[in-house]
Structure formats: structure tokens, C-alpha cells
Short mmCIF file of C-alpha atoms in Angstrom, two decimals:
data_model
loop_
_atom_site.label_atom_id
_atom_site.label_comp_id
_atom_site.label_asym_id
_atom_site.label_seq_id
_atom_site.Cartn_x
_atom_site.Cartn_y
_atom_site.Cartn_z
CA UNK A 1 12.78 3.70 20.19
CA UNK A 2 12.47 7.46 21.48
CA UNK A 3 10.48 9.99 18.93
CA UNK A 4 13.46 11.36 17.41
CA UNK A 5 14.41 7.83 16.05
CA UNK A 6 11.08 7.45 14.59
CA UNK A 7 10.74 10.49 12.63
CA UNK A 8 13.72 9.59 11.48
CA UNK A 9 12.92 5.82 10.35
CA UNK A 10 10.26 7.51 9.18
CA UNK A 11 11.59 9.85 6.64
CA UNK A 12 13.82 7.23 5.20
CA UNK A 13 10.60 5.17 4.39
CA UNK A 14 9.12 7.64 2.73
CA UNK A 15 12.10 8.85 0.19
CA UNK A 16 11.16 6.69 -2.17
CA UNK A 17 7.23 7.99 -2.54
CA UNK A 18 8.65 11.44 -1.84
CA UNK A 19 11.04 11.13 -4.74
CA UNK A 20 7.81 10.11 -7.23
CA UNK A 21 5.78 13.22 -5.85
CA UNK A 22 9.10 15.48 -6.68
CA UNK A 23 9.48 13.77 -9.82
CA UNK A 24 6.11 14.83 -10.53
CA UNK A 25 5.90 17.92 -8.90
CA UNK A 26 9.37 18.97 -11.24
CA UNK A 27 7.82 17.62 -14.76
CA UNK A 28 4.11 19.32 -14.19
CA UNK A 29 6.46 22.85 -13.77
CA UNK A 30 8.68 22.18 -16.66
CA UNK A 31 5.69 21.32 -19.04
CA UNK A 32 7.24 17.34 -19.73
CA UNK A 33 3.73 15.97 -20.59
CA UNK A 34 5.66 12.92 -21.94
CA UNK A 35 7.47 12.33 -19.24
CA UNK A 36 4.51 12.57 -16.83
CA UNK A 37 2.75 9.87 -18.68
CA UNK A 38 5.54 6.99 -19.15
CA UNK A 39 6.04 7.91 -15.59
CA UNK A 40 2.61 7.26 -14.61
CA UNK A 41 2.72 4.09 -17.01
CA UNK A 42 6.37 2.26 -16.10
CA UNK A 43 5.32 3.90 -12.10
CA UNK A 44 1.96 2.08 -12.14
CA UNK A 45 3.25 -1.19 -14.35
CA UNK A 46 6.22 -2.07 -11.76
CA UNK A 47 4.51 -1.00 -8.64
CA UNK A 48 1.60 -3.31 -9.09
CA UNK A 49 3.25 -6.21 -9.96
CA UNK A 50 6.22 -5.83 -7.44
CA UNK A 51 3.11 -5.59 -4.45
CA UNK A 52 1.23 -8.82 -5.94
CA UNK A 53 4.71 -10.54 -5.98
CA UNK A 54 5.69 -9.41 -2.31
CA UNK A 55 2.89 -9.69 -0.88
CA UNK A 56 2.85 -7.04 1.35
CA UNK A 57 5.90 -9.27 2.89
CA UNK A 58 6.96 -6.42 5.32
CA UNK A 59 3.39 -6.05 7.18
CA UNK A 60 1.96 -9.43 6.77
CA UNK A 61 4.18 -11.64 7.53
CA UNK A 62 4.36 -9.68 11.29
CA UNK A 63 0.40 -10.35 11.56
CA UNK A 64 0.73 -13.87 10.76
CA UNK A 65 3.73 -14.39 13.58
CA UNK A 66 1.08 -13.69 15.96
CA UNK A 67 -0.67 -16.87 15.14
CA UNK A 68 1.81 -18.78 13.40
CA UNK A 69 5.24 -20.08 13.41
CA UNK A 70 8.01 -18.30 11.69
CA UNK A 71 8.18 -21.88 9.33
CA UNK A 72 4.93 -21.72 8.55
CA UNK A 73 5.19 -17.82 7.80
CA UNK A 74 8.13 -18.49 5.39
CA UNK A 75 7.17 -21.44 3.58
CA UNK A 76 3.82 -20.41 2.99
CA UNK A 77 5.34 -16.93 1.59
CA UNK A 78 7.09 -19.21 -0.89
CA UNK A 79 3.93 -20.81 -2.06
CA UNK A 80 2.52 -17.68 -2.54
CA UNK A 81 4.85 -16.04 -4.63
CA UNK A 82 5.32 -19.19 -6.59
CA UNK A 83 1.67 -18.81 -7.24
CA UNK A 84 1.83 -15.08 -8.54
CA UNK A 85 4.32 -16.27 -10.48
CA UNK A 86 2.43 -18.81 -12.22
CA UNK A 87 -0.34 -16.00 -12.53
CA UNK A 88 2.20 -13.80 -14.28
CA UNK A 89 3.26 -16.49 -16.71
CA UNK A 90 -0.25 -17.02 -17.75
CA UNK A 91 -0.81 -13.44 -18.71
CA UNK A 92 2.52 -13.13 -20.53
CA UNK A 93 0.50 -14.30 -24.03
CA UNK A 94 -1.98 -11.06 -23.63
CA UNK A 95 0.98 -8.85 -22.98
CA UNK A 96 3.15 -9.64 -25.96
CA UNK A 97 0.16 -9.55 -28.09
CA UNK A 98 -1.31 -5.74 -27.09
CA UNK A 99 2.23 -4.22 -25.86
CA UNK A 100 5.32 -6.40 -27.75
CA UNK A 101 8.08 -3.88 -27.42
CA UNK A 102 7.63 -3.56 -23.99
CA UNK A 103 6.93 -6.96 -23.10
CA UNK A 104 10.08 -7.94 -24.77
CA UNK A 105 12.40 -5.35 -22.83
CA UNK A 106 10.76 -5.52 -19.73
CA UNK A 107 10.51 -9.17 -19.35
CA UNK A 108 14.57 -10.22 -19.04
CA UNK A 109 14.80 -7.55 -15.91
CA UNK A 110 11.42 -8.44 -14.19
CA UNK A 111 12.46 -12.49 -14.57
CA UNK A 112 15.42 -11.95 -12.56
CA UNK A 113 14.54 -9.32 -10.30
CA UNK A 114 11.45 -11.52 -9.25
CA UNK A 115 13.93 -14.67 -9.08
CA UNK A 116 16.02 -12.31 -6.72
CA UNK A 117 12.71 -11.44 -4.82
CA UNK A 118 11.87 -14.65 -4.61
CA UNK A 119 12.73 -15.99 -1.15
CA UNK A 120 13.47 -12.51 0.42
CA UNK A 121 11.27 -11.27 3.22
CA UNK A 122 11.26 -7.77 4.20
CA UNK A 123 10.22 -9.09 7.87
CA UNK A 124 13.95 -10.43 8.01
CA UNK A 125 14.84 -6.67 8.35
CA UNK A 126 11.95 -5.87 10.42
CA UNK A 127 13.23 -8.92 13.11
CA UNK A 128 16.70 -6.81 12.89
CA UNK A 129 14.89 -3.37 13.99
CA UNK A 130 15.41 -1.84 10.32
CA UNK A 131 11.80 -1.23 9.37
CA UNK A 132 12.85 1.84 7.72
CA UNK A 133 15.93 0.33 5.63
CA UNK A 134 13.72 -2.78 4.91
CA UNK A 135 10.54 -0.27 3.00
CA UNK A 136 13.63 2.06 1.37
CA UNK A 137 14.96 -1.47 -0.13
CA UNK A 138 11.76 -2.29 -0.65
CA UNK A 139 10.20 0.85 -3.03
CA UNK A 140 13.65 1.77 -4.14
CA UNK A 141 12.95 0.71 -7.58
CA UNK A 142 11.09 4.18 -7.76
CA UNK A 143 14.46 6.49 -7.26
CA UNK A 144 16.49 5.68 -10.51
CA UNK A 145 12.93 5.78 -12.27
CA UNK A 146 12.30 9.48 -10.85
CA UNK A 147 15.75 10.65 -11.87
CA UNK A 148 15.82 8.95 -15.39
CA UNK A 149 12.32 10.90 -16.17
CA UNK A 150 13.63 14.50 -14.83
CA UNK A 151 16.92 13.59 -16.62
CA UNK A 152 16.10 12.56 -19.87
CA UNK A 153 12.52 13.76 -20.12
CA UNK A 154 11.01 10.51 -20.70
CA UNK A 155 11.16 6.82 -19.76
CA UNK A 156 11.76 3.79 -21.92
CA UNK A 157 10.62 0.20 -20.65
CA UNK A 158 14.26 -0.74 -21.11
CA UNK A 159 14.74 2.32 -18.15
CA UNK A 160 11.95 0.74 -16.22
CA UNK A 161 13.71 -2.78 -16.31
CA UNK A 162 17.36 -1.44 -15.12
CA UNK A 163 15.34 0.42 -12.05
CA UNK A 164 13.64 -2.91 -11.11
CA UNK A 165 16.57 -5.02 -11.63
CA UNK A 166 19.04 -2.99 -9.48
CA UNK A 167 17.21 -1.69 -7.07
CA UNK A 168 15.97 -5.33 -6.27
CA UNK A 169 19.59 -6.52 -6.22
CA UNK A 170 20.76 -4.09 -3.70
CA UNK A 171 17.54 -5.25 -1.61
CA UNK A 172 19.09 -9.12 -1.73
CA UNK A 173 22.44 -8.28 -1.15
CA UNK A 174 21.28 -6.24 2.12
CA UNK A 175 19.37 -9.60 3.17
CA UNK A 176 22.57 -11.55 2.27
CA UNK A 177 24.32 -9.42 4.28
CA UNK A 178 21.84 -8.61 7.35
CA UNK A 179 19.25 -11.19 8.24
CA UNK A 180 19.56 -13.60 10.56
CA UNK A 181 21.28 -16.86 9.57
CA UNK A 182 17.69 -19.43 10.83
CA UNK A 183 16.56 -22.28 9.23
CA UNK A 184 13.25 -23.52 9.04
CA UNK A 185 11.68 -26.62 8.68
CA UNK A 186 10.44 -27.38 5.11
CA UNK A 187 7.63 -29.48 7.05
CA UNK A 188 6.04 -26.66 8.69
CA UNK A 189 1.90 -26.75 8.43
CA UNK A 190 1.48 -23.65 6.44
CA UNK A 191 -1.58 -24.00 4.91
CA UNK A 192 -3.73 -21.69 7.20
CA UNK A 193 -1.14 -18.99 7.11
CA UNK A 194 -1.26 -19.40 3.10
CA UNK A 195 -4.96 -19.41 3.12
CA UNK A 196 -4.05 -16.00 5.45
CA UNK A 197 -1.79 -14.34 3.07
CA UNK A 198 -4.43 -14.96 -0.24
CA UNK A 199 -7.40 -13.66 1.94
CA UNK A 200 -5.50 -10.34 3.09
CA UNK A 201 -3.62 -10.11 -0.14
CA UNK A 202 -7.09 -10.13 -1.64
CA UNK A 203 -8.95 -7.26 -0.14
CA UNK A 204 -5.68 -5.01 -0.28
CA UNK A 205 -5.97 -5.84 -4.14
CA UNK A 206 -9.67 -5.03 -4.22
CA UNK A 207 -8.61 -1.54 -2.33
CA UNK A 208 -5.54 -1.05 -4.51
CA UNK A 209 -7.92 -1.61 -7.92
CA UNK A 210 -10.79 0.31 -6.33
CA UNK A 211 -8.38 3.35 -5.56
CA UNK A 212 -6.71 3.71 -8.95
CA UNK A 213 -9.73 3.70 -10.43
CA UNK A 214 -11.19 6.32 -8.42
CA UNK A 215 -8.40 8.35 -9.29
CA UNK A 216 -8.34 7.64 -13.14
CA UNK A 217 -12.21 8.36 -13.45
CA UNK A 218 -12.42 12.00 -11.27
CA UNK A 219 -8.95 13.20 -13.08
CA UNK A 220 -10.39 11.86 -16.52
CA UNK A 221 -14.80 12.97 -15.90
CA UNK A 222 -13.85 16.25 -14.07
CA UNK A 223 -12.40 19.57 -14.33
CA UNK A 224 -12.41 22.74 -12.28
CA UNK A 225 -11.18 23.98 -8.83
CA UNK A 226 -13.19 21.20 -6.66
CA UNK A 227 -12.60 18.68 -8.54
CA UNK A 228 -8.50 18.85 -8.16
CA UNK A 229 -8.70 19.81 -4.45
CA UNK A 230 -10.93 16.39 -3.92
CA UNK A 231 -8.35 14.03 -5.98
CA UNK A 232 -5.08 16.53 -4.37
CA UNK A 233 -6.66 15.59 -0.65
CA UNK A 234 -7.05 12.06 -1.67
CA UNK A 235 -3.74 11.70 -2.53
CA UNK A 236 -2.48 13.94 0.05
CA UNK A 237 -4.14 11.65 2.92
CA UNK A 238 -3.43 8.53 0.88
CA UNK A 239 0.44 9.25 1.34
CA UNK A 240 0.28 8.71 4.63
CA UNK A 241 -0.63 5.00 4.26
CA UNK A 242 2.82 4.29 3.52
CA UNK A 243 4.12 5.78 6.94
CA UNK A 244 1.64 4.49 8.86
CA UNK A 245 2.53 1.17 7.39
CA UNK A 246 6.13 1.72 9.13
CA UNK A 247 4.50 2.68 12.41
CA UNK A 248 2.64 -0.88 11.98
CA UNK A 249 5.83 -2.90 11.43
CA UNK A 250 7.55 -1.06 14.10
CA UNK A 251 4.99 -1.95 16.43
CA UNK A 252 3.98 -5.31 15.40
CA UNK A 253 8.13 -6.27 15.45
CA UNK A 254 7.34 -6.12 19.36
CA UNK A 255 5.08 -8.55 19.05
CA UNK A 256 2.21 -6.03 20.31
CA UNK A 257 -1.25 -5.77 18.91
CA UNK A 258 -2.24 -2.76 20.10
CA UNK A 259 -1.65 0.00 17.84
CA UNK A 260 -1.07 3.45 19.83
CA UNK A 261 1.77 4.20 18.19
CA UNK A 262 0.41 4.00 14.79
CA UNK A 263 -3.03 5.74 15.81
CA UNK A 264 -0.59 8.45 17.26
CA UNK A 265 1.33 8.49 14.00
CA UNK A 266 -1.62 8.23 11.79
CA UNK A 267 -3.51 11.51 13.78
CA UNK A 268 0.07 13.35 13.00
CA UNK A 269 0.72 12.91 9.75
CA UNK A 270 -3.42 13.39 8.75
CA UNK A 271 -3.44 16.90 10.64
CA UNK A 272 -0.24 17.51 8.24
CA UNK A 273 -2.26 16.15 5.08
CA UNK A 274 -4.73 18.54 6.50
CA UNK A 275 -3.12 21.40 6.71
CA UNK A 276 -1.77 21.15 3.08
CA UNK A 277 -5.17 20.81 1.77
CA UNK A 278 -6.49 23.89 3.79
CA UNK A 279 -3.09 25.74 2.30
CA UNK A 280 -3.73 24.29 -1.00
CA UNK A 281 -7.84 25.52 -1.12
CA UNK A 282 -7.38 29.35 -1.71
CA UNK A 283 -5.45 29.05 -4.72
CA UNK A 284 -8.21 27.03 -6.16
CA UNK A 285 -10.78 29.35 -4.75
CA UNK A 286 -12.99 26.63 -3.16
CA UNK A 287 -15.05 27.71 0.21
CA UNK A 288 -13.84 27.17 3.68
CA UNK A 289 -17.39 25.29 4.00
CA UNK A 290 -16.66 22.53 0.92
CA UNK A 291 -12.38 22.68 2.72
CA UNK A 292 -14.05 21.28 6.02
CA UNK A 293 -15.80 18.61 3.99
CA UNK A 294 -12.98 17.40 2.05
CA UNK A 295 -10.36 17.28 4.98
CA UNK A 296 -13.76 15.70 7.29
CA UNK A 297 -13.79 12.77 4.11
CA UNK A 298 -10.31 11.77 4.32
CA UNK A 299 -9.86 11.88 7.84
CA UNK A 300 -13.10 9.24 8.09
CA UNK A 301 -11.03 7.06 5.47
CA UNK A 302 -8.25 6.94 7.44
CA UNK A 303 -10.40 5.91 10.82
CA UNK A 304 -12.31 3.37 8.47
CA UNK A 305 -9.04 2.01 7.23
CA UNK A 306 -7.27 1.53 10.92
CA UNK A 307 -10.88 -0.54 11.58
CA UNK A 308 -10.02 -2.57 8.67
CA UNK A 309 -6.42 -3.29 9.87
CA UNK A 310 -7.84 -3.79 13.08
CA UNK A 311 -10.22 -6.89 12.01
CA UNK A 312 -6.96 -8.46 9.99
CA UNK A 313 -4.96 -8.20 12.87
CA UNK A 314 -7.57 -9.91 14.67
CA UNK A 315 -7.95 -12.49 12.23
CA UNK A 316 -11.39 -11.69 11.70
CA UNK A 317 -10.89 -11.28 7.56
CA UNK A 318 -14.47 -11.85 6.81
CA UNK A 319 -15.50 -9.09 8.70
CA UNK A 320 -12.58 -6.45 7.19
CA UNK A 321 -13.39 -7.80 3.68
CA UNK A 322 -17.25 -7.10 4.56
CA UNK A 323 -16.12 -3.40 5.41
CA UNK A 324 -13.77 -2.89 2.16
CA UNK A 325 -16.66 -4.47 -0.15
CA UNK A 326 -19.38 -2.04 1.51
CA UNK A 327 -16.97 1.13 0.69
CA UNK A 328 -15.92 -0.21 -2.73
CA UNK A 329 -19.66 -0.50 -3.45
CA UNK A 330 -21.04 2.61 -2.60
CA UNK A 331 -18.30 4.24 -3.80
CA UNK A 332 -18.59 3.09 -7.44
CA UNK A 333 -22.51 3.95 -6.50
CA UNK A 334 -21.65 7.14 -5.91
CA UNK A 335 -19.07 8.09 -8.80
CA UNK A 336 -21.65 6.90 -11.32
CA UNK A 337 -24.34 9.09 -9.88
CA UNK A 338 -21.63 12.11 -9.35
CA UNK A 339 -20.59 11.54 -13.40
CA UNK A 340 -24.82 11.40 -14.25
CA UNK A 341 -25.19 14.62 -12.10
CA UNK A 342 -21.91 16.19 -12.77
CA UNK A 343 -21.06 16.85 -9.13
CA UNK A 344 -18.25 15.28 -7.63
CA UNK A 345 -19.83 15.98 -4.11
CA UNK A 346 -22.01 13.11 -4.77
CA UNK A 347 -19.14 10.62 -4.86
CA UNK A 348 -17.32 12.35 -1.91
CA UNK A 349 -20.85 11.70 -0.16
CA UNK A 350 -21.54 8.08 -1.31
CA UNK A 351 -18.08 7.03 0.00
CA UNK A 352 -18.18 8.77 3.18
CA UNK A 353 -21.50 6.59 4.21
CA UNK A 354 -19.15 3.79 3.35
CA UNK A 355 -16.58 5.00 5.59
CA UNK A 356 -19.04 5.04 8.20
CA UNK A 357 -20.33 1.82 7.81
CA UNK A 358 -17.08 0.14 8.61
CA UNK A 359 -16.77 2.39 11.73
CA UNK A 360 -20.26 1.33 12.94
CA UNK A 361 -19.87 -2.49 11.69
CA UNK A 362 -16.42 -2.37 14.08
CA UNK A 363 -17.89 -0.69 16.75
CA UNK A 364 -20.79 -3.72 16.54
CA UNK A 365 -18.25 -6.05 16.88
CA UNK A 366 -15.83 -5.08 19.25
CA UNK A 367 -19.46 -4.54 21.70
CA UNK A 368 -20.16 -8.10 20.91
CA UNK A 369 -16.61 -9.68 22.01
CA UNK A 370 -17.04 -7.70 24.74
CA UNK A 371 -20.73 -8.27 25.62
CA UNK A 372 -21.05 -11.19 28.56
CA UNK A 373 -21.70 -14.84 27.69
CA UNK A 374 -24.73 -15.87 28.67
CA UNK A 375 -24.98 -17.32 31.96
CA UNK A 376 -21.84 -15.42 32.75
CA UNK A 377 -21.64 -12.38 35.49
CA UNK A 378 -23.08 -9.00 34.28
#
């Protein structure tokens, strides 16, 4: 695929995410404070539960094939989601009892549009070359839910229901219509690529919790010019997890492990996020000194991130969940020592030792695979 071809795959992965930062982008300038918030509430409701339900099925199921048979891939996918979907069953009780209304709209669309979900994996696509097609399909649930919020200035759950349920039947009918016709044996051994899926699935949902929280408490503890260029470059950085993502599936569709492309695509799109922050600092009137820090941050989370990846792709979970649990920790260190001092530079610091901790702890490792055996030649 030349370069041309992947910035183009590229920018149709990343309409849907673009289409939520325009949709906010438009309501902040109008003043629709409403609007903003169901966004932020339907937004956060239907993207959490669609990524617990899919499992990440686009990425993971690609790192699996490299130690496991497309049976066991599938049918272990299908044990998974049945499990989520005993998990969301069980929670159904809470939710009618602190949110009714919405529990009662919502609930008919999400039923079906996770029935629809069901069996569907976005790898299909990925198999067929259409990595880009496969994450539109996949987020498009987020388009109709942009445009009802500039449109009508506010978003119902009923509104949030209709964007789930037809976005996720366009995304079946295009696997009707596209994938390959393959069967697979329903006596595959998939029990170590389930016990794969839950461990992965696991310390993205640690990451996924850990990041909306850091979010939530900085926007909610702090105010001022620092503050919102710190949360703006997380965010701004954090976008480019989603294209990298593509980069990932692209490469890992070849059945390659190494990961120059995505490294290349990763160093691209952070000088970008750069750049924007750098742009974005005078306005706010923060120092070129405090701009270097920020942008030096985020581009350490994105190196300690690829080292995470790196150990899943591996196989060696333990080892990336070891690296997300050290950043998670200090990180929540640090934001409850920036909130008692009143400097967000202390949580900014705090996570960066986390950062590099995972850099050194990969470093460790890959010298001890490649350190000689004992006995061995030097």
C-alpha cells in the first residue's frame, strides 16, 4: 500500500472522532452548554459499552492470529461477548433504578444493535484490506450523534439509541455483504485465546477508566491557562491512538510483528499533535519553557504506550499489565498531590516517571531475551 493510500485509509478512520471534536468544537462557539453535556453523557455511555462488547475486535483478534487459529480466534470472540453480555444484564437492575427514563429508551436499540454485533468481527474487513472501512463502520455510531446535537441543540437517549442501532446495522450489512464466506470449526480449542482476549481486554479497561478519570478530575479541580493547555495536549496526543490503531491493523493484516509502519505513523501524527499544542500555547499565555514540558509528557506517553503494545504483541501480558499498573499508580499519586498542592505540574511529573518506568522495564526485557543462555557462545 504506497503512502498516498494510507493517508487516505487513514482519514476515513478518523471521520468519525473528527466529527465528535467538530461537534464539540461548533457547540463550545455557539454557547450550547446543554448540548455539550448530553453529548459528553450519550458520547461516553455508548462508546464504553460498544468497546467492552467488541472487544477491541479489529486489533485483537490480528494479535491473537499470530498464535492461534482463526477457529479458535472466532469462537473464543463469541464467548467473550456472550460474557459482556451477561455482565450487562446483571447491571440492568442498578440502571433502571438511578436513570429509568433512559434505561427504558435506550435499552430496545442497544438489545438489538448488540444482537447485530454479536458475531461480527471487524478483522473480517481487515482480512479483505479495508482497515479503514472496517474502524468507519466501526465508530460510526458517533456521526448521526454529532449532527443530532449541532441540529437540535441537545440529545435525547431515544437519539442516542437510533445512532447505535443504525449505524450498527449498516456495519452488519457491510459484513453480510463483504467478508469472506469461511467456516470454522465449533470444536476449535479456544480457551487460551479467550483467556488472551480477557487479559488484554483488561488492562485496555484499566487505561480507558484511568484516562477518563484523569480528564474528569483536572477539567473539574483546575482552572487557568496551564491547566487547559495540559488536558488540550492530552487530548490532542490521545487522538492519535485511534490512527495509530489503523497503522497496527494494517500492519498486523500482513501477518508482520514488527511495527515500522506504525512507529513511522505514530512519530507523524505526534509532531502534528505537537505543533497544535505549541500553536495553541500563546493564546493561553503559558511559557515556551512549561510548552516544551507538556509536548516532552505526551510524546513519552506515546513511546510508553508502543512498549505496552509491544509486550501484548509478544504475548508477554504480565509484563504490559505491570507497565499500565505502574503508570496508573503514580499517576493517581500524583493528581492527589497536584489537587493538595494546587499545581497541576505535579501530576504531569508523577505520570511522566511512570512513563519512564515502562520504557526502562521494556528496555530490561528486550536485553534479557536477547542476553546469551548460559553455556551458550558470547
Amino acid at each position: 500500500m504506497t503512502a498516498s493510500r494510507h493517508m487516505a485509509g487513514l482519514a476515513l478512520a478518523a471521520v468519525p472522532p473528527g466529527a465528535i471534536f467538530l461537534g464539540q468544537t461548533w457547540l463550545v462557539a455557539t454557547g450550547q452548554t446543554d448540548a455539550i453535556l448530553s453529548l459528553a453523557k450519550y458520547g461516553g455511555l455508548l462508546g464504553l459499552v460498544f468497546f467492552a462488547f467488541d472487544g477491541s475486535s479489529g486489533l485483537i483478534p490480528a494479535m491473537l492470529r499470530l498464535r492461534h487459529s482463526d477457529a479458535a480466534v472466532r469462537t473464543a470472540y463469541l464467548v467473550y461477548r456472550a460474557g459482556v453480555a451477561a455482565l450487562l444484564g446483571a447491571t440492568l437492575p442498578l440502571l433502571w433504578h438511578f436513570a429509568p427514563e433512559d434505561t427504558a429508551a435506550l435499552l430496545p436499540f442497544l438489545a438489538i444493535a448488540l444482537l447485530l454485533r454479536f458475531s461480527v468481527l471487524d478483522t473480517d474487513l481487515d482480512r479483505r484490506g479495508l482497515q479503514h472501512w472496517a474502524m468507519l463502520l466501526q465508530n460510526g455510531w458517533m456521526l448521526p450523534l454529532c449532527l443530532g446535537a449541532a441540529l437540535s441543540g441537545d440529545i435525547t437517549a431515544e437519539m442516542a439509541g437510533h445512532a447505535a442501532l443504525w449505524s450498527t446495522a449498516i456495519l452488519a450489512a457491510a459484513h453480510v455483504l463483504l467478508v469472506r464466506a469461511d467456516r470454522f470449526s465449533a470444536k476449535a480449542d479456544f480457551g487460551p485465546a479467550l483467556m488472551e482476549i480477557v487479559t488484554i481486554m483488561g488492562a485496555q479497561g484499566i487505561g480507558q477508566l484511568y484516562g477518563r478519570a484523569v480528564l474528569f478530575v483536572l477539567g473539574a479541580s483546575f482552572s487557568g491557562p496551564l491547566p487547559a493547555l495540559i488536558i488540550y495536549a492530552k487530548q490532542a496526543f490521545n487522538a492519535a491512538g485511534l490512527l495509530v490503531t489503523y497503522l497496527r491493523r494494517v500492519e498486523l493484516a500482513r501477518h508482520r510483528t514488527s511495527m515500522g509502519l506504525s512507529l513511522t505513523g505514530q512519530a507523524a501524527v505526534a509532531l502534528v499533535a505537537g505543533i497544535l499544542v505549541a500553536l495553541a500555547a500563546p493564546g493561553l499565555g503559558v511559557s515556551h519553557g512549561l510548552v516544551l514540558v507538556v509536548i516532552a509528557w505526551q510524546s513519552l506517553e506515546k513511546l510508553s504506550s508502543t512498549g505496552i503494545y509491544a509486550f501484548q504483541l509478544q504475548g508477554r501480558h504480565r509484563l504490559a499489565l505491570a507497565g499500565l499498573v505502574n503508570v496508573c499508580v503514580l499517576g493517581v499519586a500524583g493528581l492527589a498531590l497536584a489537587l493538595a498542592q494546587a499545581s497541576p505540574l505535579v501530576f504531569v511529573a508523577f505520570e511522566t516517571l511512570g512513563y519512564g518506568a515502562v520504557l526502562l522495564l521494556w528496555l530490561q526485557a528486550n536485553q534479557d531475551s536477547h542476553a546469551p543462555k548460559a553455556g551458550g557462545r558470547p
